[in-house]
Amino acid sequence: MGEGERFQLGTVGALSLSVVSSVSIVICNKALISTLGFTFATTLTSWHLLVTFCSLHVALLMKLFEHKPFDARLVMGFGVLNGISIGLLNLSLGFNSVGFYQMTKLAIIPCTVLLETLFLRKKFSRNIQLSLAILLLGVGIATVTDLQLNALGSVLSLLAVVTTCIAQIMTNTIQKKFKVSSTQLLYQSCPYQALTLFIIGPFLDGLLTNQNVFSFKYTPQVLIFIVLSCLISVSVNFSTFLVIGKTSPVTYQVLGHLKTCLVLVFGYVLLHDPFSWRNIFGILVALVGMILYSYFFTIETQQKATEASAQISQVKESDSDPLLTVENGPAVVTDAAATKAPVWSSDKDLRA
């Protein structure tokens, strides 16, 4: 099996793990919040991250992955930013209508595209842009019902979108820049995320629910669902970093909207949530957008891989070409000659 095939297999595995675990935790949390009345979402997320860190620490002790420390300040800032973005998303839901909150989530993709274009000079083809537009239209039709605006809610939503986009872009760029795996990055940033949410969680949950998480009556059924939610979250957090690292923040958001559609379907099937023809039409439109995005993304990725391998082949051919020895002249040249007529150097290329 070639390197490209292994990469594609790993990507498919990461995407599948992300979808299954995310849909599972949404259904579990929905039962926990709606049925059992445990409405402390931010505090619950801090417990998720704490369990994730403990699980990764056990995996480290078992030598399932290698600890690779790097830029401690960057890791701390990244972890705190991730925690703040989660808190802002929960505040956005609390101070806005459900419809406006869904619009906030839809705005993450265009914002990510804009930030990557402006600051990372990344280019998105018209085919990709068109497929994203169809996807967002479909999800909007399926999920957005009312759009009640207020000043505080709008500001919170804007901050939530910006911080989420930056955090997800950093997840991708940090892994590539420092050559760390998703597991290594998650292990190092998890404590800062958990601590941030553990500090602000009870306050935010109290503000949104007018209840105290520490005075809640924890029945055995509630505790079972909390433990189950925490265990599933290990897979969710791991697959999130894995997907963003292997693909891109935009692809992760596309996958997120697929999860939204699946949650609507499973909510109807398992929890008997209300479902209308508008939901069905929106999901179908969104699926068309996802299929188009997957198709164009795969084609463009293969084209880039082909171009890269062709460039590598050209370099190897030129490196082994005996004519270069004649063209480059004698092996020993003066500094002046080297300045006037710089020649290609394989040693220089290796150092670069």
Tab-separated table of C-alpha atoms in Angstrom:
chain	number	residue	atom	x	y	z
A	1	MET	CA	0.000	0.000	0.000
A	2	GLY	CA	1.446	3.363	-1.068
A	3	GLU	CA	1.819	6.442	1.113
A	4	GLY	CA	-1.053	8.215	-0.677
A	5	GLU	CA	-3.387	5.253	-0.139
A	6	ARG	CA	-2.472	5.066	3.561
A	7	PHE	CA	-3.137	8.799	3.922
A	8	GLN	CA	-6.548	8.471	2.232
A	9	LEU	CA	-7.420	5.467	4.417
A	10	GLY	CA	-6.397	7.387	7.531
A	11	THR	CA	-8.464	10.403	6.468
A	12	VAL	CA	-11.566	8.271	5.826
A	13	GLY	CA	-11.096	6.616	9.217
A	14	ALA	CA	-10.775	9.993	10.955
A	15	LEU	CA	-13.889	11.346	9.215
A	16	SER	CA	-15.906	8.239	10.090
A	17	LEU	CA	-14.782	8.308	13.735
A	18	SER	CA	-15.666	12.006	13.962
A	19	VAL	CA	-19.173	11.512	12.538
A	20	VAL	CA	-20.049	8.454	14.670
A	21	SER	CA	-18.679	9.880	17.933
A	22	SER	CA	-20.153	13.378	17.420
A	23	VAL	CA	-23.644	12.119	16.587
A	24	SER	CA	-23.473	9.737	19.563
A	25	ILE	CA	-22.485	12.452	22.025
A	26	VAL	CA	-25.164	14.853	20.747
A	27	ILE	CA	-27.872	12.212	21.287
A	28	CYS	CA	-26.423	11.365	24.730
A	29	ASN	CA	-26.218	15.036	25.765
A	30	LYS	CA	-29.691	15.729	24.423
A	31	ALA	CA	-31.091	13.015	26.672
A	32	LEU	CA	-29.006	14.343	29.579
A	33	ILE	CA	-30.106	17.964	29.104
A	34	SER	CA	-33.667	17.650	27.798
A	35	THR	CA	-34.850	14.528	29.614
A	36	LEU	CA	-32.841	14.548	32.850
A	37	GLY	CA	-32.613	18.342	33.249
A	38	PHE	CA	-28.802	18.604	33.478
A	39	THR	CA	-28.417	21.916	31.606
A	40	PHE	CA	-24.835	22.794	32.579
A	41	ALA	CA	-23.260	22.464	29.120
A	42	THR	CA	-20.071	24.485	29.681
A	43	THR	CA	-19.179	22.712	32.929
A	44	LEU	CA	-19.909	19.360	31.269
A	45	THR	CA	-17.479	20.272	28.479
A	46	SER	CA	-14.748	20.979	31.057
A	47	TRP	CA	-15.308	17.475	32.458
A	48	HIS	CA	-15.097	16.100	28.914
A	49	LEU	CA	-11.689	17.696	28.429
A	50	LEU	CA	-10.449	16.566	31.840
A	51	VAL	CA	-11.384	12.940	31.064
A	52	THR	CA	-9.774	13.292	27.619
A	53	PHE	CA	-6.513	14.486	29.193
A	54	CYS	CA	-6.518	11.647	31.746
A	55	SER	CA	-7.155	9.103	28.971
A	56	LEU	CA	-4.299	10.492	26.881
A	57	HIS	CA	-1.998	10.497	29.914
A	58	VAL	CA	-2.706	6.798	30.438
A	59	ALA	CA	-2.011	6.225	26.742
A	60	LEU	CA	1.289	8.108	27.139
A	61	LEU	CA	2.281	5.940	30.115
A	62	MET	CA	1.472	2.892	27.991
A	63	LYS	CA	3.784	4.394	25.323
A	64	LEU	CA	1.015	4.493	22.712
A	65	PHE	CA	2.325	7.887	21.578
A	66	GLU	CA	5.385	10.047	22.210
A	67	HIS	CA	5.287	13.315	24.154
A	68	LYS	CA	6.720	16.117	22.021
A	69	PRO	CA	6.920	19.435	23.912
A	70	PHE	CA	7.093	22.688	21.919
A	71	ASP	CA	6.421	26.433	22.385
A	72	ALA	CA	4.703	26.393	25.816
A	73	ARG	CA	3.268	29.911	25.453
A	74	LEU	CA	1.671	29.071	22.118
A	75	VAL	CA	0.134	25.883	23.528
A	76	MET	CA	-1.254	27.789	26.523
A	77	GLY	CA	-2.715	30.537	24.331
A	78	PHE	CA	-4.175	27.973	21.959
A	79	GLY	CA	-5.786	26.010	24.805
A	80	VAL	CA	-7.270	29.105	26.440
A	81	LEU	CA	-8.572	30.357	23.071
A	82	ASN	CA	-10.276	27.000	22.452
A	83	GLY	CA	-11.896	27.157	25.877
A	84	ILE	CA	-13.093	30.732	25.337
A	85	SER	CA	-14.557	29.871	21.922
A	86	ILE	CA	-16.609	27.033	23.462
A	87	GLY	CA	-17.854	29.364	26.196
A	88	LEU	CA	-18.804	32.047	23.655
A	89	LEU	CA	-20.731	29.527	21.522
A	90	ASN	CA	-22.723	28.489	24.592
A	91	LEU	CA	-23.369	32.149	25.467
A	92	SER	CA	-24.448	32.796	21.882
A	93	LEU	CA	-27.023	30.017	22.173
A	94	GLY	CA	-28.195	31.390	25.525
A	95	PHE	CA	-28.659	35.004	24.386
A	96	ASN	CA	-30.022	34.327	20.879
A	97	SER	CA	-32.875	32.414	19.331
A	98	VAL	CA	-32.094	28.889	18.097
A	99	GLY	CA	-32.426	30.113	14.487
A	100	PHE	CA	-29.869	32.884	14.968
A	101	TYR	CA	-27.524	30.449	16.726
A	102	GLN	CA	-27.729	28.140	13.698
A	103	MET	CA	-26.891	31.131	11.476
A	104	THR	CA	-23.872	31.741	13.720
A	105	LYS	CA	-22.658	28.182	13.090
A	106	LEU	CA	-23.247	28.603	9.339
A	107	ALA	CA	-21.118	31.759	9.359
A	108	ILE	CA	-18.041	29.815	10.530
A	109	ILE	CA	-17.279	28.414	7.048
A	110	PRO	CA	-17.327	31.774	5.171
A	111	CYS	CA	-15.314	33.355	7.995
A	112	THR	CA	-12.725	30.550	7.871
A	113	VAL	CA	-12.431	30.882	4.086
A	114	LEU	CA	-11.977	34.662	4.449
A	115	LEU	CA	-9.316	34.384	7.174
A	116	GLU	CA	-7.344	31.680	5.338
A	117	THR	CA	-7.489	33.706	2.114
A	118	LEU	CA	-6.360	36.958	3.762
A	119	PHE	CA	-3.714	35.701	6.186
A	120	LEU	CA	-2.575	32.321	4.840
A	121	ARG	CA	-3.032	33.231	1.132
A	122	LYS	CA	-4.948	30.009	0.587
A	123	LYS	CA	-6.957	29.795	-2.632
A	124	PHE	CA	-10.423	28.243	-2.922
A	125	SER	CA	-11.596	27.346	-6.427
A	126	ARG	CA	-15.005	28.437	-7.723
A	127	ASN	CA	-16.174	24.832	-7.649
A	128	ILE	CA	-15.352	24.599	-3.937
A	129	GLN	CA	-17.035	27.953	-3.255
A	130	LEU	CA	-20.163	26.877	-5.146
A	131	SER	CA	-20.419	23.551	-3.301
A	132	LEU	CA	-19.998	25.341	0.051
A	133	ALA	CA	-22.751	27.811	-0.877
A	134	ILE	CA	-25.142	24.934	-1.746
A	135	LEU	CA	-24.239	23.177	1.519
A	136	LEU	CA	-24.873	26.279	3.637
A	137	LEU	CA	-28.154	26.953	1.837
A	138	GLY	CA	-29.375	23.418	2.553
A	139	VAL	CA	-28.375	23.469	6.228
A	140	GLY	CA	-29.964	26.907	6.549
A	141	ILE	CA	-33.256	25.655	5.124
A	142	ALA	CA	-33.205	22.612	7.403
A	143	THR	CA	-32.257	24.304	10.687
A	144	VAL	CA	-32.932	28.050	10.657
A	145	THR	CA	-36.509	28.764	11.759
A	146	ASP	CA	-36.526	32.192	13.401
A	147	LEU	CA	-34.091	35.100	13.379
A	148	GLN	CA	-34.658	37.230	16.462
A	149	LEU	CA	-31.830	39.757	16.755
A	150	ASN	CA	-30.480	41.587	19.790
A	151	ALA	CA	-27.332	43.648	20.262
A	152	LEU	CA	-25.669	41.557	23.009
A	153	GLY	CA	-26.475	38.266	21.284
A	154	SER	CA	-25.099	39.552	17.967
A	155	VAL	CA	-21.803	40.656	19.574
A	156	LEU	CA	-21.439	37.308	21.360
A	157	SER	CA	-22.130	35.452	18.096
A	158	LEU	CA	-19.540	37.513	16.225
A	159	LEU	CA	-16.909	36.822	18.905
A	160	ALA	CA	-17.850	33.120	18.918
A	161	VAL	CA	-17.440	32.848	15.135
A	162	VAL	CA	-14.069	34.651	15.057
A	163	THR	CA	-12.541	32.757	17.995
A	164	THR	CA	-13.788	29.394	16.676
A	165	CYS	CA	-12.335	30.064	13.219
A	166	ILE	CA	-8.964	31.157	14.601
A	167	ALA	CA	-8.800	28.161	16.977
A	168	GLN	CA	-9.551	25.687	14.173
A	169	ILE	CA	-7.079	27.312	11.780
A	170	MET	CA	-4.436	27.171	14.533
A	171	THR	CA	-5.210	23.477	15.086
A	172	ASN	CA	-4.219	22.827	11.485
A	173	THR	CA	-1.248	25.203	11.200
A	174	ILE	CA	0.345	24.195	14.537
A	175	GLN	CA	0.352	20.514	13.583
A	176	LYS	CA	2.008	21.286	10.258
A	177	LYS	CA	4.466	23.929	11.513
A	178	PHE	CA	5.782	21.993	14.529
A	179	LYS	CA	5.250	18.546	12.960
A	180	VAL	CA	3.239	17.284	15.932
A	181	SER	CA	0.444	14.738	15.705
A	182	SER	CA	-3.157	15.464	16.645
A	183	THR	CA	-2.679	13.344	19.792
A	184	GLN	CA	0.425	15.284	20.876
A	185	LEU	CA	-1.273	18.650	20.362
A	186	LEU	CA	-4.474	17.577	22.124
A	187	TYR	CA	-2.518	16.156	25.085
A	188	GLN	CA	-0.617	19.410	25.621
A	189	SER	CA	-3.528	21.822	25.090
A	190	CYS	CA	-6.230	19.832	26.914
A	191	PRO	CA	-5.308	20.954	30.473
A	192	TYR	CA	-5.548	24.644	29.503
A	193	GLN	CA	-8.904	24.125	27.764
A	194	ALA	CA	-10.270	22.157	30.712
A	195	LEU	CA	-9.008	24.683	33.286
A	196	THR	CA	-10.454	27.641	31.335
A	197	LEU	CA	-13.886	26.018	31.077
A	198	PHE	CA	-13.787	24.709	34.663
A	199	ILE	CA	-13.254	28.285	35.883
A	200	ILE	CA	-15.820	30.033	33.670
A	201	GLY	CA	-18.230	27.067	33.314
A	202	PRO	CA	-20.188	27.293	36.586
A	203	PHE	CA	-20.516	31.073	36.178
A	204	LEU	CA	-21.750	30.861	32.566
A	205	ASP	CA	-24.108	27.967	33.335
A	206	GLY	CA	-25.511	29.840	36.329
A	207	LEU	CA	-26.013	32.940	34.181
A	208	LEU	CA	-27.843	30.979	31.481
A	209	THR	CA	-29.883	28.572	33.646
A	210	ASN	CA	-30.247	30.373	37.005
A	211	GLN	CA	-29.120	27.137	38.658
A	212	ASN	CA	-26.005	26.005	40.499
A	213	VAL	CA	-24.195	23.008	39.030
A	214	PHE	CA	-22.871	22.012	42.459
A	215	SER	CA	-26.330	21.970	44.079
A	216	PHE	CA	-27.891	19.847	41.328
A	217	LYS	CA	-29.385	16.519	42.435
A	218	TYR	CA	-27.169	13.864	40.833
A	219	THR	CA	-29.276	10.727	40.504
A	220	PRO	CA	-27.664	7.419	39.403
A	221	GLN	CA	-29.248	7.852	35.958
A	222	VAL	CA	-27.747	11.344	35.580
A	223	LEU	CA	-24.312	10.084	36.674
A	224	ILE	CA	-24.458	7.202	34.174
A	225	PHE	CA	-25.211	9.583	31.302
A	226	ILE	CA	-22.486	12.020	32.439
A	227	VAL	CA	-19.905	9.210	32.514
A	228	LEU	CA	-21.086	7.965	29.104
A	229	SER	CA	-20.893	11.489	27.687
A	230	CYS	CA	-17.349	11.934	29.048
A	231	LEU	CA	-16.195	8.617	27.588
A	232	ILE	CA	-17.613	9.445	24.139
A	233	SER	CA	-16.000	12.901	24.338
A	234	VAL	CA	-12.522	11.313	24.303
A	235	SER	CA	-13.242	10.047	20.796
A	236	VAL	CA	-14.875	13.359	19.785
A	237	ASN	CA	-11.930	15.509	20.896
A	238	PHE	CA	-9.350	13.146	19.402
A	239	SER	CA	-11.157	12.897	16.044
A	240	THR	CA	-11.640	16.687	15.891
A	241	PHE	CA	-7.892	17.377	16.046
A	242	LEU	CA	-7.237	14.410	13.750
A	243	VAL	CA	-9.657	15.566	11.034
A	244	ILE	CA	-8.491	19.201	11.083
A	245	GLY	CA	-4.843	18.084	10.982
A	246	LYS	CA	-5.353	15.655	8.090
A	247	THR	CA	-7.709	17.847	6.033
A	248	SER	CA	-8.520	21.497	6.800
A	249	PRO	CA	-10.711	23.659	9.065
A	250	VAL	CA	-13.214	24.126	6.210
A	251	THR	CA	-13.510	20.362	5.635
A	252	TYR	CA	-14.070	19.897	9.362
A	253	GLN	CA	-16.914	22.427	9.268
A	254	VAL	CA	-18.445	20.664	6.249
A	255	LEU	CA	-18.307	17.460	8.261
A	256	GLY	CA	-19.934	19.315	11.152
A	257	HIS	CA	-22.936	20.192	9.003
A	258	LEU	CA	-23.225	16.544	7.948
A	259	LYS	CA	-23.421	15.710	11.651
A	260	THR	CA	-26.174	18.328	12.049
A	261	CYS	CA	-28.234	16.659	9.326
A	262	LEU	CA	-27.666	13.223	10.870
A	263	VAL	CA	-28.645	14.529	14.322
A	264	LEU	CA	-31.925	15.816	12.843
A	265	VAL	CA	-32.617	12.412	11.305
A	266	PHE	CA	-31.655	10.408	14.413
A	267	GLY	CA	-33.582	12.848	16.610
A	268	TYR	CA	-36.681	12.114	14.590
A	269	VAL	CA	-36.117	8.341	14.525
A	270	LEU	CA	-34.944	7.784	18.121
A	271	LEU	CA	-36.367	10.703	20.114
A	272	HIS	CA	-39.439	11.414	17.927
A	273	ASP	CA	-38.501	15.068	17.432
A	274	PRO	CA	-40.774	17.045	15.070
A	275	PHE	CA	-39.724	16.720	11.430
A	276	SER	CA	-41.141	18.576	8.410
A	277	TRP	CA	-40.805	18.536	4.638
A	278	ARG	CA	-38.686	21.670	4.988
A	279	ASN	CA	-36.181	19.695	7.081
A	280	ILE	CA	-36.129	16.916	4.479
A	281	PHE	CA	-35.649	19.340	1.565
A	282	GLY	CA	-32.902	21.225	3.399
A	283	ILE	CA	-31.049	18.019	4.267
A	284	LEU	CA	-31.212	16.849	0.631
A	285	VAL	CA	-29.837	20.194	-0.632
A	286	ALA	CA	-27.088	20.058	2.003
A	287	LEU	CA	-26.175	16.512	0.948
A	288	VAL	CA	-25.822	17.686	-2.680
A	289	GLY	CA	-23.442	20.407	-1.472
A	290	MET	CA	-21.447	17.913	0.614
A	291	ILE	CA	-21.154	15.459	-2.278
A	292	LEU	CA	-19.990	18.230	-4.628
A	293	TYR	CA	-17.499	19.512	-2.046
A	294	SER	CA	-16.117	15.994	-1.476
A	295	TYR	CA	-15.813	15.434	-5.237
A	296	PHE	CA	-14.054	18.717	-6.016
A	297	PHE	CA	-11.889	18.531	-2.890
A	298	THR	CA	-10.727	15.001	-3.811
A	299	ILE	CA	-9.957	15.970	-7.426
A	300	GLU	CA	-8.014	19.094	-6.421
A	301	THR	CA	-6.101	17.199	-3.720
A	302	GLN	CA	-5.107	14.511	-6.238
A	303	GLN	CA	-4.027	17.171	-8.747
A	304	LYS	CA	-1.837	18.855	-6.144
A	305	ALA	CA	-0.331	15.492	-5.161
A	306	THR	CA	0.371	14.680	-8.813
A	307	GLU	CA	2.022	18.067	-9.388
A	308	ALA	CA	4.130	17.682	-6.244
A	309	SER	CA	5.309	14.188	-7.222
A	310	ALA	CA	6.112	15.438	-10.742
A	311	GLN	CA	8.258	18.234	-9.303
A	312	ILE	CA	10.089	15.769	-7.066
A	313	SER	CA	10.723	13.490	-10.056
A	314	GLN	CA	12.144	16.412	-12.061
A	315	VAL	CA	14.500	17.308	-9.212
A	316	LYS	CA	15.686	13.691	-8.938
A	317	GLU	CA	16.225	13.463	-12.703
A	318	SER	CA	18.212	16.700	-12.797
A	319	ASP	CA	20.240	15.525	-9.789
A	320	SER	CA	21.301	12.375	-11.610
A	321	ASP	CA	21.799	14.053	-15.028
A	322	PRO	CA	25.530	13.825	-15.977
A	323	LEU	CA	25.165	16.864	-18.269
A	324	LEU	CA	24.864	19.043	-15.162
A	325	THR	CA	28.486	18.252	-14.327
A	326	VAL	CA	29.574	19.648	-17.666
A	327	GLU	CA	27.258	22.657	-17.455
A	328	ASN	CA	28.375	23.551	-13.945
A	329	GLY	CA	32.023	23.548	-14.995
A	330	PRO	CA	34.921	22.579	-12.763
A	331	ALA	CA	34.244	21.339	-9.284
A	332	VAL	CA	36.455	24.058	-7.740
A	333	VAL	CA	35.396	27.650	-8.456
A	334	THR	CA	36.434	30.979	-7.032
A	335	ASP	CA	34.127	33.060	-4.839
A	336	ALA	CA	33.901	35.697	-7.548
A	337	ALA	CA	32.861	33.179	-10.172
A	338	ALA	CA	30.269	31.723	-7.846
A	339	THR	CA	28.835	35.199	-7.251
A	340	LYS	CA	28.636	36.028	-10.947
A	341	ALA	CA	27.136	32.727	-12.083
A	342	PRO	CA	25.289	30.900	-9.291
A	343	VAL	CA	24.724	27.255	-10.077
A	344	TRP	CA	22.300	24.684	-8.730
A	345	SER	CA	23.583	22.848	-5.666
A	346	SER	CA	22.028	19.627	-4.447
A	347	ASP	CA	23.634	20.110	-1.006
A	348	LYS	CA	21.986	23.536	-0.695
A	349	ASP	CA	18.626	22.056	-1.591
A	350	LEU	CA	19.020	19.411	1.081
A	351	ARG	CA	19.829	22.025	3.695
A	352	ALA	CA	16.796	24.080	2.698
